[in-house]
Amino acid sequence: GAWALRVAKAGQDAYRASDARRAPRLLGAAWALAPDDGPLTAKYYTALMLYDSPDRAARVLDDAMARGVWRDPLQRPGEFDAELPSLGGWPEAPPPVRACIADLERAYAKDGAAFRAEALALLEARGYEQHEGLQDPAKPKWSYADVDDSTLEVSRPTIDRAVAALKRACGLQAAGISRLEPGSAIRPHTGPTNRRWTLHLGLVVDAADVERLTLTVAGTARAGAWVQGKVVLFDDSYEHDVVHAGARDRVVLDLSIDHPALRARSGKPQSEL
């Protein structure tokens, strides 16, 4: 009831604040009342793993699997659409997605300087530090700027053209600019839904840092996943984490597109459903 919702909200606030003492306790109290709640279960499991309670986390995961909340222990989104195929953390792009990737890379090859300038201007004007309990607080920052109606006062015609083209061709659920400072680390977590795939277009990736940037998805690590002017595809509903052991900022255009089977099933992009 209302009490459980208040406890869950307090737990999520503590989680975002990286409160190691209160987050697991409050989320656990709420979860005990609603163990079939996918988003709550995902937050509680992640909090337990972040704050050194792996045995309890394993029991929560076993319970969630038995209840059918998830079907893969590494794929734990808050919203799980069981009708969509799970193709692994590093899925092979079908032809429509390959075409979208090629379009993005061509756009960057043509207007890379404009992409970079607009992205950095957005971060300067509207960037905020991520506070989701995922960034290691002892490490340098992970900052983000949304590419949506809330940041229209920042001129970004090149980025907007690329985003609009992607939305028409592959469906777009969210877009933003993500910057990692050298030495930063994003701790293991899962995205909110399996109805999307993630594309990252490398905007600022120093060549000397490429092999020092590691993205791990579903237990498979890839050093060199990000290259300036190139797109990396992954399914962020699977557990993933990032380590930046390089020397310069890494900046990407972060794009959440529709899971291809979602659009094939409905005939419409997720944004129109």
Tab-separated table of C-alpha atoms in Angstrom:
chain	number	residue	atom	x	y	z
A	1	GLY	CA	0.000	0.000	0.000
A	2	ALA	CA	0.980	3.616	0.562
A	3	TRP	CA	3.465	2.682	3.274
A	4	ALA	CA	5.289	0.261	0.971
A	5	LEU	CA	5.516	2.951	-1.716
A	6	ARG	CA	6.998	5.410	0.772
A	7	VAL	CA	9.569	2.861	1.911
A	8	ALA	CA	10.461	2.002	-1.693
A	9	LYS	CA	10.922	5.690	-2.545
A	10	ALA	CA	13.107	6.234	0.519
A	11	GLY	CA	15.171	3.210	-0.473
A	12	GLN	CA	15.614	4.448	-4.027
A	13	ASP	CA	16.646	7.882	-2.748
A	14	ALA	CA	19.244	6.236	-0.507
A	15	TYR	CA	20.420	4.108	-3.436
A	16	ARG	CA	20.940	7.182	-5.637
A	17	ALA	CA	22.837	8.816	-2.791
A	18	SER	CA	25.127	5.747	-2.469
A	19	ASP	CA	23.965	5.272	1.145
A	20	ALA	CA	25.419	1.830	1.857
A	21	ARG	CA	23.650	1.487	5.190
A	22	ARG	CA	20.102	2.632	4.404
A	23	ALA	CA	19.630	1.605	0.761
A	24	PRO	CA	19.691	-2.197	1.180
A	25	ARG	CA	17.631	-2.046	4.385
A	26	LEU	CA	14.862	0.150	2.976
A	27	LEU	CA	14.742	-1.535	-0.441
A	28	GLY	CA	14.673	-4.906	1.296
A	29	ALA	CA	11.709	-3.904	3.440
A	30	ALA	CA	9.786	-2.756	0.364
A	31	TRP	CA	10.798	-5.831	-1.649
A	32	ALA	CA	9.523	-8.173	1.062
A	33	LEU	CA	6.071	-6.693	0.447
A	34	ALA	CA	6.288	-6.816	-3.361
A	35	PRO	CA	8.750	-9.508	-4.522
A	36	ASP	CA	7.152	-9.653	-7.992
A	37	ASP	CA	7.893	-5.972	-8.666
A	38	GLY	CA	10.581	-6.011	-11.370
A	39	PRO	CA	11.969	-2.469	-10.955
A	40	LEU	CA	12.116	-2.829	-7.160
A	41	THR	CA	13.757	-6.254	-7.374
A	42	ALA	CA	16.351	-4.931	-9.827
A	43	LYS	CA	17.244	-2.004	-7.539
A	44	TYR	CA	17.388	-4.204	-4.433
A	45	TYR	CA	19.597	-6.825	-6.095
A	46	THR	CA	22.002	-4.179	-7.409
A	47	ALA	CA	22.175	-2.462	-4.012
A	48	LEU	CA	23.027	-5.757	-2.318
A	49	MET	CA	25.788	-6.428	-4.849
A	50	LEU	CA	27.201	-2.907	-4.566
A	51	TYR	CA	27.267	-2.976	-0.790
A	52	ASP	CA	28.858	-6.366	-0.204
A	53	SER	CA	25.903	-8.645	0.431
A	54	PRO	CA	26.432	-11.200	-2.366
A	55	ASP	CA	24.853	-14.109	-0.469
A	56	ARG	CA	21.629	-12.189	0.106
A	57	ALA	CA	21.738	-10.951	-3.500
A	58	ALA	CA	22.004	-14.548	-4.729
A	59	ARG	CA	18.905	-15.510	-2.738
A	60	VAL	CA	16.961	-12.559	-4.150
A	61	LEU	CA	18.053	-13.511	-7.676
A	62	ASP	CA	17.043	-17.158	-7.170
A	63	ASP	CA	13.631	-16.015	-5.923
A	64	ALA	CA	13.174	-13.681	-8.899
A	65	MET	CA	14.099	-16.424	-11.363
A	66	ALA	CA	11.684	-18.853	-9.693
A	67	ARG	CA	8.891	-16.272	-9.855
A	68	GLY	CA	9.545	-15.604	-13.548
A	69	VAL	CA	10.588	-11.992	-13.009
A	70	TRP	CA	13.640	-12.770	-15.189
A	71	ARG	CA	14.831	-15.789	-17.165
A	72	ASP	CA	18.569	-15.052	-17.422
A	73	PRO	CA	20.557	-14.200	-14.283
A	74	LEU	CA	22.586	-11.631	-16.236
A	75	GLN	CA	19.561	-9.976	-17.850
A	76	ARG	CA	17.734	-8.196	-15.029
A	77	PRO	CA	15.915	-5.082	-16.281
A	78	GLY	CA	13.243	-3.486	-14.154
A	79	GLU	CA	10.756	-4.023	-16.987
A	80	PHE	CA	11.113	-7.423	-18.666
A	81	ASP	CA	9.077	-8.154	-21.816
A	82	ALA	CA	9.134	-11.942	-22.016
A	83	GLU	CA	7.867	-11.925	-25.610
A	84	LEU	CA	11.037	-10.301	-26.949
A	85	PRO	CA	13.971	-12.536	-27.902
A	86	SER	CA	17.044	-12.226	-25.700
A	87	LEU	CA	20.044	-12.189	-28.028
A	88	GLY	CA	22.849	-11.633	-25.532
A	89	GLY	CA	24.661	-8.575	-24.312
A	90	TRP	CA	26.493	-8.103	-27.620
A	91	PRO	CA	23.755	-8.823	-30.191
A	92	GLU	CA	24.460	-8.996	-33.891
A	93	ALA	CA	22.786	-6.063	-35.624
A	94	PRO	CA	20.055	-7.037	-38.104
A	95	PRO	CA	20.054	-5.181	-41.460
A	96	PRO	CA	17.871	-2.214	-40.354
A	97	VAL	CA	20.092	-1.569	-37.331
A	98	ARG	CA	23.249	-2.011	-39.422
A	99	ALA	CA	21.903	0.677	-41.761
A	100	CYS	CA	21.279	3.026	-38.822
A	101	ILE	CA	24.821	2.442	-37.559
A	102	ALA	CA	26.259	3.145	-40.997
A	103	ASP	CA	24.230	6.375	-41.246
A	104	LEU	CA	25.539	7.583	-37.884
A	105	GLU	CA	29.132	6.846	-38.814
A	106	ARG	CA	28.746	8.608	-42.162
A	107	ALA	CA	27.253	11.641	-40.432
A	108	TYR	CA	30.204	11.782	-38.055
A	109	ALA	CA	32.717	11.369	-40.873
A	110	LYS	CA	31.125	14.379	-42.593
A	111	ASP	CA	30.559	16.646	-39.567
A	112	GLY	CA	32.687	15.281	-36.730
A	113	ALA	CA	33.910	18.683	-35.579
A	114	ALA	CA	30.322	19.924	-35.272
A	115	PHE	CA	29.259	16.819	-33.353
A	116	ARG	CA	32.097	17.335	-30.881
A	117	ALA	CA	31.509	21.062	-30.435
A	118	GLU	CA	27.766	20.644	-29.891
A	119	ALA	CA	28.226	17.779	-27.443
A	120	LEU	CA	30.746	19.699	-25.363
A	121	ALA	CA	28.491	22.777	-25.373
A	122	LEU	CA	25.587	20.664	-24.103
A	123	LEU	CA	27.717	19.212	-21.326
A	124	GLU	CA	28.958	22.664	-20.366
A	125	ALA	CA	25.467	24.198	-20.294
A	126	ARG	CA	23.249	21.367	-19.065
A	127	GLY	CA	25.508	18.535	-17.942
A	128	TYR	CA	24.830	16.911	-14.588
A	129	GLU	CA	26.683	14.297	-12.592
A	130	GLN	CA	24.968	10.942	-12.631
A	131	HIS	CA	23.517	10.091	-9.219
A	132	GLU	CA	22.152	6.590	-9.620
A	133	GLY	CA	24.364	4.817	-7.098
A	134	LEU	CA	26.273	3.362	-10.056
A	135	GLN	CA	29.283	5.646	-10.213
A	136	ASP	CA	32.056	4.663	-7.828
A	137	PRO	CA	32.108	7.693	-5.473
A	138	ALA	CA	35.845	7.279	-4.925
A	139	LYS	CA	36.532	7.712	-8.648
A	140	PRO	CA	36.349	10.711	-11.041
A	141	LYS	CA	33.038	11.804	-12.516
A	142	TRP	CA	30.529	10.418	-14.983
A	143	SER	CA	28.448	13.303	-16.337
A	144	TYR	CA	25.500	13.423	-18.715
A	145	ALA	CA	23.412	15.878	-20.755
A	146	ASP	CA	20.004	14.977	-22.157
A	147	VAL	CA	19.250	15.508	-25.844
A	148	ASP	CA	15.548	16.280	-25.629
A	149	ASP	CA	13.086	19.141	-25.276
A	150	SER	CA	14.547	20.093	-21.888
A	151	THR	CA	17.805	21.276	-23.489
A	152	LEU	CA	16.533	22.978	-26.651
A	153	GLU	CA	18.131	26.297	-25.669
A	154	VAL	CA	21.539	24.775	-26.502
A	155	SER	CA	22.072	24.863	-30.272
A	156	ARG	CA	22.886	21.393	-31.631
A	157	PRO	CA	21.644	21.123	-35.244
A	158	THR	CA	24.094	18.397	-36.254
A	159	ILE	CA	23.186	16.159	-33.338
A	160	ASP	CA	19.474	16.847	-33.823
A	161	ARG	CA	19.625	15.818	-37.495
A	162	ALA	CA	21.331	12.547	-36.609
A	163	VAL	CA	18.874	11.844	-33.798
A	164	ALA	CA	15.851	12.606	-36.010
A	165	ALA	CA	17.105	10.303	-38.773
A	166	LEU	CA	17.711	7.516	-36.263
A	167	LYS	CA	14.240	7.953	-34.789
A	168	ARG	CA	12.639	7.560	-38.210
A	169	ALA	CA	14.672	4.507	-39.194
A	170	CYS	CA	15.115	2.516	-35.975
A	171	GLY	CA	12.884	4.116	-33.349
A	172	LEU	CA	14.382	6.189	-30.556
A	173	GLN	CA	13.542	6.001	-26.857
A	174	ALA	CA	16.194	8.339	-25.406
A	175	ALA	CA	19.321	10.262	-26.363
A	176	GLY	CA	22.057	12.021	-24.446
A	177	ILE	CA	25.722	12.918	-24.217
A	178	SER	CA	27.758	10.812	-21.803
A	179	ARG	CA	31.198	11.867	-20.561
A	180	LEU	CA	33.577	9.763	-18.477
A	181	GLU	CA	36.598	11.362	-16.903
A	182	PRO	CA	39.894	9.431	-16.777
A	183	GLY	CA	39.962	6.994	-13.888
A	184	SER	CA	36.174	6.790	-13.565
A	185	ALA	CA	34.279	3.547	-13.093
A	186	ILE	CA	30.604	2.683	-13.552
A	187	ARG	CA	29.717	-0.253	-11.344
A	188	PRO	CA	27.823	-3.354	-12.593
A	189	HIS	CA	24.138	-2.684	-13.220
A	190	THR	CA	21.340	-3.314	-15.713
A	191	GLY	CA	19.232	-0.915	-17.768
A	192	PRO	CA	15.530	-0.299	-17.087
A	193	THR	CA	13.992	-2.388	-19.892
A	194	ASN	CA	14.732	-5.073	-22.476
A	195	ARG	CA	12.605	-3.182	-25.009
A	196	ARG	CA	15.632	-1.221	-26.173
A	197	TRP	CA	19.176	-1.644	-27.457
A	198	THR	CA	21.956	0.882	-26.914
A	199	LEU	CA	24.110	2.564	-29.538
A	200	HIS	CA	27.140	4.665	-28.558
A	201	LEU	CA	28.690	6.891	-31.217
A	202	GLY	CA	32.221	7.805	-30.167
A	203	LEU	CA	32.513	11.613	-30.288
A	204	VAL	CA	35.707	12.192	-28.291
A	205	VAL	CA	37.861	9.100	-27.800
A	206	ASP	CA	41.601	9.661	-27.736
A	207	ALA	CA	43.402	7.058	-29.845
A	208	ALA	CA	45.845	6.375	-27.015
A	209	ASP	CA	42.931	5.558	-24.685
A	210	VAL	CA	41.053	3.119	-26.898
A	211	GLU	CA	42.526	-0.044	-25.382
A	212	ARG	CA	42.290	1.449	-21.882
A	213	LEU	CA	38.523	1.813	-22.032
A	214	THR	CA	36.713	-1.405	-21.144
A	215	LEU	CA	33.006	-2.149	-21.487
A	216	THR	CA	31.852	-5.442	-19.978
A	217	VAL	CA	28.382	-6.734	-20.923
A	218	ALA	CA	26.900	-10.059	-19.765
A	219	GLY	CA	30.295	-11.110	-18.445
A	220	THR	CA	32.189	-10.457	-21.692
A	221	ALA	CA	34.707	-7.612	-21.543
A	222	ARG	CA	35.756	-5.634	-24.608
A	223	ALA	CA	38.708	-3.300	-24.398
A	224	GLY	CA	38.582	-0.896	-27.312
A	225	ALA	CA	34.771	-0.953	-27.537
A	226	TRP	CA	34.729	2.816	-28.130
A	227	VAL	CA	36.486	4.350	-31.120
A	228	GLN	CA	36.040	7.946	-32.246
A	229	GLY	CA	33.574	8.107	-35.142
A	230	LYS	CA	32.422	4.505	-34.704
A	231	VAL	CA	29.304	2.987	-33.144
A	232	VAL	CA	29.214	0.229	-30.547
A	233	LEU	CA	25.986	-1.754	-30.061
A	234	PHE	CA	25.004	-3.562	-26.867
A	235	ASP	CA	21.902	-4.591	-24.932
A	236	ASP	CA	21.991	-2.710	-21.644
A	237	SER	CA	19.271	-4.866	-20.076
A	238	TYR	CA	22.157	-7.250	-19.390
A	239	GLU	CA	24.540	-6.527	-16.536
A	240	HIS	CA	27.272	-4.163	-17.690
A	241	ASP	CA	30.022	-1.993	-16.260
A	242	VAL	CA	32.695	0.412	-17.487
A	243	VAL	CA	36.296	1.147	-16.512
A	244	HIS	CA	38.156	4.176	-17.894
A	245	ALA	CA	41.871	3.642	-17.343
A	246	GLY	CA	42.905	6.179	-19.984
A	247	ALA	CA	44.211	9.727	-19.758
A	248	ARG	CA	41.521	11.880	-21.436
A	249	ASP	CA	37.749	12.337	-21.284
A	250	ARG	CA	35.615	9.877	-23.244
A	251	VAL	CA	32.477	11.444	-24.748
A	252	VAL	CA	29.789	9.492	-26.621
A	253	LEU	CA	26.363	10.124	-28.117
A	254	ASP	CA	24.231	7.678	-26.117
A	255	LEU	CA	21.197	6.432	-28.069
A	256	SER	CA	18.497	4.008	-26.938
A	257	ILE	CA	16.753	2.481	-29.948
A	258	ASP	CA	13.815	0.093	-30.093
A	259	HIS	CA	14.589	-3.601	-29.779
A	260	PRO	CA	14.185	-4.730	-33.420
A	261	ALA	CA	11.627	-7.378	-32.518
A	262	LEU	CA	9.508	-4.787	-30.714
A	263	ARG	CA	9.049	-2.754	-33.869
A	264	ALA	CA	8.533	-5.884	-35.978
A	265	ARG	CA	5.827	-7.034	-33.561
A	266	SER	CA	3.902	-3.778	-33.404
A	267	GLY	CA	4.727	-2.158	-36.737
A	268	LYS	CA	5.313	1.092	-34.857
A	269	PRO	CA	8.163	2.607	-32.871
A	270	GLN	CA	7.946	2.358	-29.082
A	271	SER	CA	7.431	6.135	-28.867
A	272	GLU	CA	4.097	5.768	-30.698
A	273	LEU	CA	2.753	2.838	-28.674
